[in-house]
Amino acid sequence: MLSINPKMLPRLNELEEDLLARSKRAVEEDWRGEIEGLDLTPTFLRSMRE
């Protein structure tokens, strides 16, 4: 199991915000190949915090 250093939690938050913005842009630009991956990654980041 992967353990996360608590000092890295703010960085995980930054990554999640960036991914959500990129996902929104992918939908707006109709980048279908990118949307699924961008939608799955924040879910993975959230699971790392648990």
Coordinates of C-alpha atoms in Angstrom, one line a residue:
M1 CA 0.0 0.0 0.0
L2 CA 1.2 3.5 -0.8
S3 CA 1.6 5.9 2.1
I4 CA 1.6 9.6 1.6
N5 CA 3.7 12.0 3.5
P6 CA 1.2 14.4 5.2
K7 CA 3.4 17.3 4.0
M8 CA 2.5 16.4 0.4
L9 CA -1.3 16.8 0.9
P10 CA -1.3 20.4 -0.3
R11 CA 0.5 19.4 -3.5
L12 CA -2.1 16.7 -4.0
N13 CA -4.8 19.4 -3.7
E14 CA -3.0 21.5 -6.3
L15 CA -2.8 18.5 -8.7
E16 CA -6.5 17.8 -8.3
E17 CA -7.4 21.4 -9.0
D18 CA -5.3 21.3 -12.2
L19 CA -6.8 18.1 -13.3
L20 CA -10.3 19.3 -12.8
A21 CA -9.5 22.4 -14.9
R22 CA -7.9 20.3 -17.6
S23 CA -10.9 18.0 -17.6
K24 CA -13.3 20.9 -18.0
R25 CA -11.2 22.2 -21.0
A26 CA -11.1 18.7 -22.5
V27 CA -14.9 18.6 -22.5
E28 CA -15.1 22.2 -23.9
E29 CA -12.7 21.3 -26.7
D30 CA -14.2 17.9 -27.3
W31 CA -10.9 16.0 -26.6
R32 CA -12.7 12.7 -26.2
G33 CA -9.5 10.7 -25.8
E34 CA -8.4 12.8 -22.8
I35 CA -11.6 13.1 -20.9
E36 CA -11.7 9.6 -19.4
G37 CA -8.1 9.6 -18.2
L38 CA -8.5 13.1 -16.7
D39 CA -11.7 12.1 -14.9
L40 CA -10.1 8.9 -13.4
T41 CA -7.0 10.6 -12.1
P42 CA -8.7 12.8 -9.4
T43 CA -10.4 9.7 -8.1
F44 CA -7.0 8.1 -7.7
L45 CA -5.6 11.2 -6.0
R46 CA -8.5 11.2 -3.5
S47 CA -8.0 7.5 -2.7
M48 CA -4.3 8.3 -1.9
R49 CA -5.4 10.7 0.9
E50 CA -7.4 7.9 2.7

